[in-house]
PDB file of C-alpha atoms in Angstrom:
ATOM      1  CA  UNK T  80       1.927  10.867 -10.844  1.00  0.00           C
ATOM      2  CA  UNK T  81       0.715   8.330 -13.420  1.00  0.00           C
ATOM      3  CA  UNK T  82       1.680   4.981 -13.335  1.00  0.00           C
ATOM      4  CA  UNK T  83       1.342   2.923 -16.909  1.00  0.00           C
ATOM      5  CA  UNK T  84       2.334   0.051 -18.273  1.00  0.00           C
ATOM      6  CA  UNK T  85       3.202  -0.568 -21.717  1.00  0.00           C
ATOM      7  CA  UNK T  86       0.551  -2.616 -24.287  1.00  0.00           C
ATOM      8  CA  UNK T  87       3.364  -5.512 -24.783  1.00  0.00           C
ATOM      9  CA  UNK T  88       4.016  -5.513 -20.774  1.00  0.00           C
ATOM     10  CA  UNK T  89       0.496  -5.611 -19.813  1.00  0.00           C
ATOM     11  CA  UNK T  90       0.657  -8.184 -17.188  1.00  0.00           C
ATOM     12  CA  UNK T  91       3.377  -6.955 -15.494  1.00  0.00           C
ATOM     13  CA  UNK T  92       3.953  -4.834 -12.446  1.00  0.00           C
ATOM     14  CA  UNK T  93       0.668  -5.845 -10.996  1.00  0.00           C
ATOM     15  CA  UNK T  94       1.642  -5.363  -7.612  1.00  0.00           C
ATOM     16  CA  UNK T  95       3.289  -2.223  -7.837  1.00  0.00           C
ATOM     17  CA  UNK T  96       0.170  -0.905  -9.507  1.00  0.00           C
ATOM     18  CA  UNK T  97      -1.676  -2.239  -6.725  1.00  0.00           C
ATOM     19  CA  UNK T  98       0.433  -0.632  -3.986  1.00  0.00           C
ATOM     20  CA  UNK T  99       0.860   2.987  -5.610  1.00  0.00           C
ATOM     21  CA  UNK T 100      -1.755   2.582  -8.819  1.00  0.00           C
ATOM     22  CA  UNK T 101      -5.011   2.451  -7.150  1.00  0.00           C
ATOM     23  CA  UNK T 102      -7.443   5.055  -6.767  1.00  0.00           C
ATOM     24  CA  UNK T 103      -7.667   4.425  -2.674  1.00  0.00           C
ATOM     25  CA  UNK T 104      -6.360   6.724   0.301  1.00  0.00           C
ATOM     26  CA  UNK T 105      -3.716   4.517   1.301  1.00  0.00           C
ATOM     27  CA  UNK T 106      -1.993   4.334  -2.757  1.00  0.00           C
ATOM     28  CA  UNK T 107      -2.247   7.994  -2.646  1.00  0.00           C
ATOM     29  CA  UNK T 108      -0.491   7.888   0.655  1.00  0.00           C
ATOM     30  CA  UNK T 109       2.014   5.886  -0.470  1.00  0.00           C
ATOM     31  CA  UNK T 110       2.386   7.458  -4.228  1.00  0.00           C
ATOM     32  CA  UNK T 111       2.760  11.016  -2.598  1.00  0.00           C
ATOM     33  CA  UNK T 112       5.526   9.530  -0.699  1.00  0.00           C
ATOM     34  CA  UNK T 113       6.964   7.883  -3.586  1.00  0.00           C
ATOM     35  CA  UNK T 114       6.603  11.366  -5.437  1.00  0.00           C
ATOM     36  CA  UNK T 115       8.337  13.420  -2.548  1.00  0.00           C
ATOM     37  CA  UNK T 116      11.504  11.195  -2.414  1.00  0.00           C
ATOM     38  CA  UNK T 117      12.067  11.368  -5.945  1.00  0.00           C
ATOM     39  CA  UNK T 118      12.127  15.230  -6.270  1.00  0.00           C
ATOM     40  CA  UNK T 119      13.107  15.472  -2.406  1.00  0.00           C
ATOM     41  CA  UNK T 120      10.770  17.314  -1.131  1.00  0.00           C
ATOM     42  CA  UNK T 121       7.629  17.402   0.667  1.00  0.00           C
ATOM     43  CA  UNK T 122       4.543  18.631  -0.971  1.00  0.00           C
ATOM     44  CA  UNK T 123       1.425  19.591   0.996  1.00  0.00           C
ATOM     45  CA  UNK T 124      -1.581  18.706  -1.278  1.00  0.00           C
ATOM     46  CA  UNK T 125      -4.101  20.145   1.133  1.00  0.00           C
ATOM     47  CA  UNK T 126      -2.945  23.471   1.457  1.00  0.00           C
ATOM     48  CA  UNK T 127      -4.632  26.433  -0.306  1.00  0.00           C
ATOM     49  CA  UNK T 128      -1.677  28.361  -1.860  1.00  0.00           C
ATOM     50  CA  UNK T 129       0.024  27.659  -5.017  1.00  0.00           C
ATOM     51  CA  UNK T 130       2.114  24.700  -4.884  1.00  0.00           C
ATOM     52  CA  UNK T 131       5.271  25.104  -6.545  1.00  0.00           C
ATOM     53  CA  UNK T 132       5.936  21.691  -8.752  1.00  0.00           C
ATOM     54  CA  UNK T 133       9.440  20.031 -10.898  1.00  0.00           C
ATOM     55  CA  UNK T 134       8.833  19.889 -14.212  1.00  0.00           C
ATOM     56  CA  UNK T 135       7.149  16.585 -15.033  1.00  0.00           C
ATOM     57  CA  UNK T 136       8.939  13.579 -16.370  1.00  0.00           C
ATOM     58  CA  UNK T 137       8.639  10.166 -17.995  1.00  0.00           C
ATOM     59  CA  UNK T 138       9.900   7.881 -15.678  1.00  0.00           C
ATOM     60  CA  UNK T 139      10.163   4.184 -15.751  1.00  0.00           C
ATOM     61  CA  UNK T 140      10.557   1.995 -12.802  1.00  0.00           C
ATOM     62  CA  UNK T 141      13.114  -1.227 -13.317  1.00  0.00           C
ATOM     63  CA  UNK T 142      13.419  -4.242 -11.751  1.00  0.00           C
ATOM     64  CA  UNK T 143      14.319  -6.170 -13.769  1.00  0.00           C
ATOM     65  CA  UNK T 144      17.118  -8.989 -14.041  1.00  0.00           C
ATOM     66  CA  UNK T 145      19.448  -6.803 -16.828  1.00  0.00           C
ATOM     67  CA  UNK T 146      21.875  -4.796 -14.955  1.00  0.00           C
ATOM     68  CA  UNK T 147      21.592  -1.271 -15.151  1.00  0.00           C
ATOM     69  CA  UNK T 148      22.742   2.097 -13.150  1.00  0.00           C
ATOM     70  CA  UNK T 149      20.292   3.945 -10.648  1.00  0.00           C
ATOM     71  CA  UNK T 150      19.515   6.447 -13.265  1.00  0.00           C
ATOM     72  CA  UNK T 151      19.526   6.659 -17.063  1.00  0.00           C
ATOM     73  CA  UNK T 152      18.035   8.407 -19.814  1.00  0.00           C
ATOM     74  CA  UNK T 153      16.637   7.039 -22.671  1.00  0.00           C
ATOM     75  CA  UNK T 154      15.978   9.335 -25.717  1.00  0.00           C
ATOM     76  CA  UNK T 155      13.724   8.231 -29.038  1.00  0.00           C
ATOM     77  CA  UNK T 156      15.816  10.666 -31.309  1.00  0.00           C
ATOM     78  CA  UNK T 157      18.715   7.801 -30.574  1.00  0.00           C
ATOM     79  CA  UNK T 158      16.131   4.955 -32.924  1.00  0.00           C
ATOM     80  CA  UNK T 159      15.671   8.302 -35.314  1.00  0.00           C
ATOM     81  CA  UNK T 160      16.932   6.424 -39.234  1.00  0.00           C
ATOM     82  CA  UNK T 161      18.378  10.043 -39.944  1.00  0.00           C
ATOM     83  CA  UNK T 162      19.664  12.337 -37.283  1.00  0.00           C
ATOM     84  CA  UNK T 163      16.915  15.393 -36.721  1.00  0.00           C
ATOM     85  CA  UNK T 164      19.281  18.470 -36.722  1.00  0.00           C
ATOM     86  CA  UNK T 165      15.783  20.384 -36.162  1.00  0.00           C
ATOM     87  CA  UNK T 166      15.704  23.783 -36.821  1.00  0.00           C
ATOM     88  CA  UNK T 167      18.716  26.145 -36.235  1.00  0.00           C
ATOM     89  CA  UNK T 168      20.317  23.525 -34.451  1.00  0.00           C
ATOM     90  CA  UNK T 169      17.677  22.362 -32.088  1.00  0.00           C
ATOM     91  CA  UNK T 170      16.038  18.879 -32.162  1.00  0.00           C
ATOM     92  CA  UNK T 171      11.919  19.415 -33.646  1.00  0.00           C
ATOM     93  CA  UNK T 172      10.862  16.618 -31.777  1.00  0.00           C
ATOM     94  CA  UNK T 173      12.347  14.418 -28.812  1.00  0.00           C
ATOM     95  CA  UNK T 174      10.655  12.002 -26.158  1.00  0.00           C
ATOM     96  CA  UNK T 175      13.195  10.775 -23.192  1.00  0.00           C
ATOM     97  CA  UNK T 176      12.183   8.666 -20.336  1.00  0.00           C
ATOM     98  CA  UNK T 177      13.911   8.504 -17.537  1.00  0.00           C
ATOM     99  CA  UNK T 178      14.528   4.822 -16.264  1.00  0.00           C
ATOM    100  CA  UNK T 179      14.637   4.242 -12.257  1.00  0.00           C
ATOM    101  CA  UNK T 180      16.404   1.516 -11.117  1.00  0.00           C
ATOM    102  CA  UNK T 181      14.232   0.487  -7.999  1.00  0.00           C
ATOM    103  CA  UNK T 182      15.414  -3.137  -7.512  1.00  0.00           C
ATOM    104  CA  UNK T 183      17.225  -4.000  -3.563  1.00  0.00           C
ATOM    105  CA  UNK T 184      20.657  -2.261  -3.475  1.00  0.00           C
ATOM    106  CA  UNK T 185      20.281   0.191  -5.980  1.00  0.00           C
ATOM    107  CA  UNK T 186      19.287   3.554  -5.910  1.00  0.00           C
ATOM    108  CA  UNK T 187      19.503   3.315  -1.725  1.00  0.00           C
ATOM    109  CA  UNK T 188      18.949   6.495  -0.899  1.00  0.00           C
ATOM    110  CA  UNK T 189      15.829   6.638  -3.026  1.00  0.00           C
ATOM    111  CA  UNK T 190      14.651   3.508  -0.785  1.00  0.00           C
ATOM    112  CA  UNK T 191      15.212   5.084   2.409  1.00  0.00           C
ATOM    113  CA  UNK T 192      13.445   8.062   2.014  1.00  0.00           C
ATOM    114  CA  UNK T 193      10.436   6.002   0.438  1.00  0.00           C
ATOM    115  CA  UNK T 194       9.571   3.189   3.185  1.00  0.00           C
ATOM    116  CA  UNK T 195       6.435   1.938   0.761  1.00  0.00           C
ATOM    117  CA  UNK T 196       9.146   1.303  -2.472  1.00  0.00           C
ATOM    118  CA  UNK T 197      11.502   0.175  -0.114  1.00  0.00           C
ATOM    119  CA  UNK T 198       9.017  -2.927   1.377  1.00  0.00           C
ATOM    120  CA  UNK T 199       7.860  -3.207  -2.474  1.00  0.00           C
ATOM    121  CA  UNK T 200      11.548  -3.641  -3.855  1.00  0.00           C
ATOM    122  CA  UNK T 201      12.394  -6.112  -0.724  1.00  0.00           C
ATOM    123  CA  UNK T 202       9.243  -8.349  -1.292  1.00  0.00           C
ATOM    124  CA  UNK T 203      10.282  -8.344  -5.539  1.00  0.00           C
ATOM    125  CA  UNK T 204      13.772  -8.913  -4.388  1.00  0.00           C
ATOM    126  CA  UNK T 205      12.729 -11.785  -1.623  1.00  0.00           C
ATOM    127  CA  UNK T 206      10.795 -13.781  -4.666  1.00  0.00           C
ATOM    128  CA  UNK T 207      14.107 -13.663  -7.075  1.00  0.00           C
ATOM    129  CA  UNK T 208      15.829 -15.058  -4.262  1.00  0.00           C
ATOM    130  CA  UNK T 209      14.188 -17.818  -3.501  1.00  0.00           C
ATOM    131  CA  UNK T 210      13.732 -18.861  -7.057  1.00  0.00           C
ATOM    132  CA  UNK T 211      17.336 -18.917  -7.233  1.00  0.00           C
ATOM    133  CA  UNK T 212      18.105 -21.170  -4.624  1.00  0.00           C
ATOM    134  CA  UNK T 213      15.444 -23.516  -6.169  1.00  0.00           C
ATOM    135  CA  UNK T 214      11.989 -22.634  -4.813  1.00  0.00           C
ATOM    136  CA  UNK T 215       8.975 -24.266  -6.992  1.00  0.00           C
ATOM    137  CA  UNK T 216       7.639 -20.850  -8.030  1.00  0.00           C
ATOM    138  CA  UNK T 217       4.695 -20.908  -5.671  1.00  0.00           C
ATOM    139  CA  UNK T 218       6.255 -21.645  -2.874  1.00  0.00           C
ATOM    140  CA  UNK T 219       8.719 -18.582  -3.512  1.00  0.00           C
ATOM    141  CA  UNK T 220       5.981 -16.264  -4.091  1.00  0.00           C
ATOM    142  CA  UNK T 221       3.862 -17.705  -0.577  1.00  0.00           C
ATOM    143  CA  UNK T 222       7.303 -17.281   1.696  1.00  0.00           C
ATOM    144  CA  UNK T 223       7.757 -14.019   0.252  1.00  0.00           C
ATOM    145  CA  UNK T 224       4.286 -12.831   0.863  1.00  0.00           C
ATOM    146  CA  UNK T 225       4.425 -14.409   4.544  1.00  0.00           C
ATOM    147  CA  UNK T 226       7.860 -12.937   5.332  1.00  0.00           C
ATOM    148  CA  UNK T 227       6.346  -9.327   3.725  1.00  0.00           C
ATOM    149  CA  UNK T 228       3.372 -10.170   6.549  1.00  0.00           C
ATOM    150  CA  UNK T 229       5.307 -11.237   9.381  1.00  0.00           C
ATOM    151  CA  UNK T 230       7.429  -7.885   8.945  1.00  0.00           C
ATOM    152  CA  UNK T 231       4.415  -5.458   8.798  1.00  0.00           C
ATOM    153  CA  UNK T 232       5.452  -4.860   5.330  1.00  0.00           C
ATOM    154  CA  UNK T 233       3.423  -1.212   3.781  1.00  0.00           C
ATOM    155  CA  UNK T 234       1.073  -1.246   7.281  1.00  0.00           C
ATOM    156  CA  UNK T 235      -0.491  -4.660   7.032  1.00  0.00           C
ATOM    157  CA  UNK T 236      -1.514  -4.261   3.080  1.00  0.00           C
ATOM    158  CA  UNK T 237       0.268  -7.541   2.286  1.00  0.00           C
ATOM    159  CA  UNK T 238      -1.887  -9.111   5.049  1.00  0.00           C
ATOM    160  CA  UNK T 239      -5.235  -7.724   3.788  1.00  0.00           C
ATOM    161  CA  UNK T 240      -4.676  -8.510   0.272  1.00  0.00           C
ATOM    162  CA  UNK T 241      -2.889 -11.602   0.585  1.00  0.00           C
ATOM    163  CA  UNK T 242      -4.169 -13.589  -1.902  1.00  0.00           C
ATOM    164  CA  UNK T 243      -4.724 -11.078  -5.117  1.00  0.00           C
ATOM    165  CA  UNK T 244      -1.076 -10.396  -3.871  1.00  0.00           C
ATOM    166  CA  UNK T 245       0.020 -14.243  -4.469  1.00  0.00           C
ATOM    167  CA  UNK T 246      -2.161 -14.082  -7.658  1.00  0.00           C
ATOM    168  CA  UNK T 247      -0.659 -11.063  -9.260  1.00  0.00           C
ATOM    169  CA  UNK T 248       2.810 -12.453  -8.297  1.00  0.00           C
ATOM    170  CA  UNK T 249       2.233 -15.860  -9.972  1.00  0.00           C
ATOM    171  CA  UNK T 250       0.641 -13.994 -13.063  1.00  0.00           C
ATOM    172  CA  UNK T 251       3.881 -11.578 -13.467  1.00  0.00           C
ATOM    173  CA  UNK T 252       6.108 -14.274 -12.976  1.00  0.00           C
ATOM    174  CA  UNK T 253       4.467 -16.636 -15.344  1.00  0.00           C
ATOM    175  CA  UNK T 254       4.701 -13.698 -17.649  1.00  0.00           C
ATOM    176  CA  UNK T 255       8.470 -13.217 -17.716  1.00  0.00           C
ATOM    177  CA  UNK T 256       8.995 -17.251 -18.699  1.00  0.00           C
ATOM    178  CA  UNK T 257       6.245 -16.328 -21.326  1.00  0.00           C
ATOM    179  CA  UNK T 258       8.388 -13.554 -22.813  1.00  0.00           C
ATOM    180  CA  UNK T 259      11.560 -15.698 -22.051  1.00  0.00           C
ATOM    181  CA  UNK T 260       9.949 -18.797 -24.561  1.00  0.00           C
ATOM    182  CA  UNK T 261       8.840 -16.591 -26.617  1.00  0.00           C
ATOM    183  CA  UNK T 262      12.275 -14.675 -27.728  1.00  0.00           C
ATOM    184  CA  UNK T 263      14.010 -18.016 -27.853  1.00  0.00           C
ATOM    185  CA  UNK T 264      11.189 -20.284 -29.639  1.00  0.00           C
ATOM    186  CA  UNK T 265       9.274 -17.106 -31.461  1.00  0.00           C
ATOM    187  CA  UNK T 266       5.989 -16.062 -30.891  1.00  0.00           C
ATOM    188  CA  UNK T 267       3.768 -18.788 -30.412  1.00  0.00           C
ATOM    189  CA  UNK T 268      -0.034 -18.092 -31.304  1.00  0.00           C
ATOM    190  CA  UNK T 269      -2.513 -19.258 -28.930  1.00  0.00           C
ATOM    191  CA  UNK T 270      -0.038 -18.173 -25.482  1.00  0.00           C
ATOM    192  CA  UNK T 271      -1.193 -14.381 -25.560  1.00  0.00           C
ATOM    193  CA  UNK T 272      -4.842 -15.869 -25.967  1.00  0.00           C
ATOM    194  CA  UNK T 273      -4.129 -18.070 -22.522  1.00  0.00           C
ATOM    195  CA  UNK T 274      -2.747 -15.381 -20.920  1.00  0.00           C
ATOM    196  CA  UNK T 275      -5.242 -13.066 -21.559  1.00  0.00           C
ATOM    197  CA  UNK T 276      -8.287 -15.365 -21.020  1.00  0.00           C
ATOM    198  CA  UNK T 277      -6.199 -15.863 -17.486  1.00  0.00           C
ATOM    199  CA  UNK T 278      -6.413 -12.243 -16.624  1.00  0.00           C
ATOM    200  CA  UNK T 279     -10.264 -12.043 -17.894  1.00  0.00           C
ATOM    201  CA  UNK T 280     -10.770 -15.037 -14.786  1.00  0.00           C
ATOM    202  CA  UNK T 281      -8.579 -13.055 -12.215  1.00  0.00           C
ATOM    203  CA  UNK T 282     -10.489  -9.717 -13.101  1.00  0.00           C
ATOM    204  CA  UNK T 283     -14.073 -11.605 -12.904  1.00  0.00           C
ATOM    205  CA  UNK T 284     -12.718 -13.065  -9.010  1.00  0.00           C
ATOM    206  CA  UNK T 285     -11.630  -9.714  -8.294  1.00  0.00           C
ATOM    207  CA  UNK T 286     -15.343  -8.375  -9.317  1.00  0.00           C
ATOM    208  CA  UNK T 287     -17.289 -10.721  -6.978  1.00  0.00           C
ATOM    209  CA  UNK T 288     -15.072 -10.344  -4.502  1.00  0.00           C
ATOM    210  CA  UNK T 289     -15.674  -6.671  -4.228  1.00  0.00           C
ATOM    211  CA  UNK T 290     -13.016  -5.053  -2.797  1.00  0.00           C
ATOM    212  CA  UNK T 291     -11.622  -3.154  -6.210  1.00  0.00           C
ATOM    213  CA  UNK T 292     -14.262  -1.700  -9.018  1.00  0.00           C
ATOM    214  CA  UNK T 293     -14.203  -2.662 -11.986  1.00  0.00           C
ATOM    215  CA  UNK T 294     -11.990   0.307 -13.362  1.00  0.00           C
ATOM    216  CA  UNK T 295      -9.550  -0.641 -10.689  1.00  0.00           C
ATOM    217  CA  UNK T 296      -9.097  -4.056 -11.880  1.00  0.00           C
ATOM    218  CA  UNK T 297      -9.076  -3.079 -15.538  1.00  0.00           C
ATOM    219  CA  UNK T 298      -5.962  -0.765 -14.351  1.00  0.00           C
ATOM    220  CA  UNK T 299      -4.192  -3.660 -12.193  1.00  0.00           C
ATOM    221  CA  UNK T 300      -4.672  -6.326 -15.312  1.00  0.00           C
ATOM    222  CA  UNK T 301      -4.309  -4.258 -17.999  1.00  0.00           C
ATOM    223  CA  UNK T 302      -7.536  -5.579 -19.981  1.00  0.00           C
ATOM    224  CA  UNK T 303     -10.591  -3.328 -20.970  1.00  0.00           C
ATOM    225  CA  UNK T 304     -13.647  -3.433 -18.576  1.00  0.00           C
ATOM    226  CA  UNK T 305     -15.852  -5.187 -20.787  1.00  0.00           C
ATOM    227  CA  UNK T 306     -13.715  -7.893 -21.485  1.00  0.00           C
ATOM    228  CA  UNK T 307     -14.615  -9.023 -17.903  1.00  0.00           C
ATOM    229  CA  UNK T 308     -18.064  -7.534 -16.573  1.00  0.00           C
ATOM    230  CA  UNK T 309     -21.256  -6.830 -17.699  1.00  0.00           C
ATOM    231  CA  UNK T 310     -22.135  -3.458 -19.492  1.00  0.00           C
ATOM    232  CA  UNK T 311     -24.880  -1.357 -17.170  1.00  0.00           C
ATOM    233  CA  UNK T 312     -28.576  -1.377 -17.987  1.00  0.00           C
ATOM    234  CA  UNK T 313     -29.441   1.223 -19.456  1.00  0.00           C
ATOM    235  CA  UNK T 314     -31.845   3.647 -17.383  1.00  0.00           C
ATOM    236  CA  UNK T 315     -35.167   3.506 -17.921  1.00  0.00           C
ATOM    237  CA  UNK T 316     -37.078   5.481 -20.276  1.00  0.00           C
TER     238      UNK T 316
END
């Protein structure tokens, strides 16, 4: 399973990719568990027969503030100017997606077969809340983190990575007031530049830090490697 984010969304869903996008044991873990609930069944990856597998899918995970069901399909034939009748009937080309609606109290059953999305979807959920009720937005993201801590949330990974967890949050948040200004003001040139010289510090952090590579990071910010570290020498002759 592939997890990507659109190019006009790229500083979104940093956490999620950070929970089931990385290249680590424990994502793996928790993206095989993510992958059994959704087709309902468990798959051994380190067995040596054949393994049997659904037909793949598109599928987007929402959570965002628009309501919308637990399931729906989304088709790009429905944008087509002139309907494609295709050939004897049929359709020559079509492209659906398949949106999952992953935020708290939808899609339950999905969430209790999937602990990891389940403490993901609570922490997202904890955040809106207490932005709602008036939080300054760091202080939402901090209590959520803390309460995600205190509760052992995904095996103590919200411990371990507590701050890039309170950094991607911020960042993602910041983002949706971005795209909020921007569709009632227009686009304003200089704000894509901020944000993006914003992820190019948080990837270069990341770096020294040295606890993700630098194709890691790329993946969790969305921004090409060497916008943010040095090329490799080249070897020598």
């Amino acid at each position: 399973m592939e997890f990507q984010t659109l190019p006009q969304r790229e500083y979104k869903d940093r956490v999620f990719k950070a929970i089931f996008g990385r290249d680590t044991e424990e994502s793996g873990r928790w993206r095989l568990e993510l992958y059994n609930a959704l087709n309902e069944r468990d798959v051994d990856i380190f067995g040596k027969t054949l393994v049997k597998i659904p037909t793949p899918r598109f599928m987007v995970f929402y959570n965002g503030g628009k309501e919308q069901p637990d399931v729906a399909k989304f088709r790009l034939s429905d944008a087509f100017i002139k309907p494609d009748a295709g050939s004897e009937g049929g359709r020559e080309f079509e492209w659906t997606a398949t949106l999952v609606n992953i935020n708290e109290g939808r899609n339950e059953a999905l969430h209790k077969k999937c602990l990891s999305l389940y403490h993901y979807s609570s922490f997202v959920a904890r955040i809106k809340r207490n932005l709602a009720a008036g939080m300054e937005k760091r202080a939402a993201v901090v209590e959520a983190v803390d309460f995600a801590v205190a509760n052992n949330y995904l095996d103590g990974f919200f411990k371990r990575q507590k701050e890039d967890i309170i950094m991607f949050s911020m960042s993602e948040f910041d983002q949706e007031a971005y795209d909020r200004h921007r569709r009632r003001e227009g686009y304003e040139e200089g704000r894509e530049e901020g944000a993006l010289q914003k992820a190019v510090e948080d990837a270069k952090r990341l770096l020294a830090d040295g606890k993700y590579t630098a194709e890691e990071i790329s993946g969790l910010l969305g921004i090409p490697v060497e916008a943010f570290a040095e090329p490799a020498p080249a070897p020598a002759p």
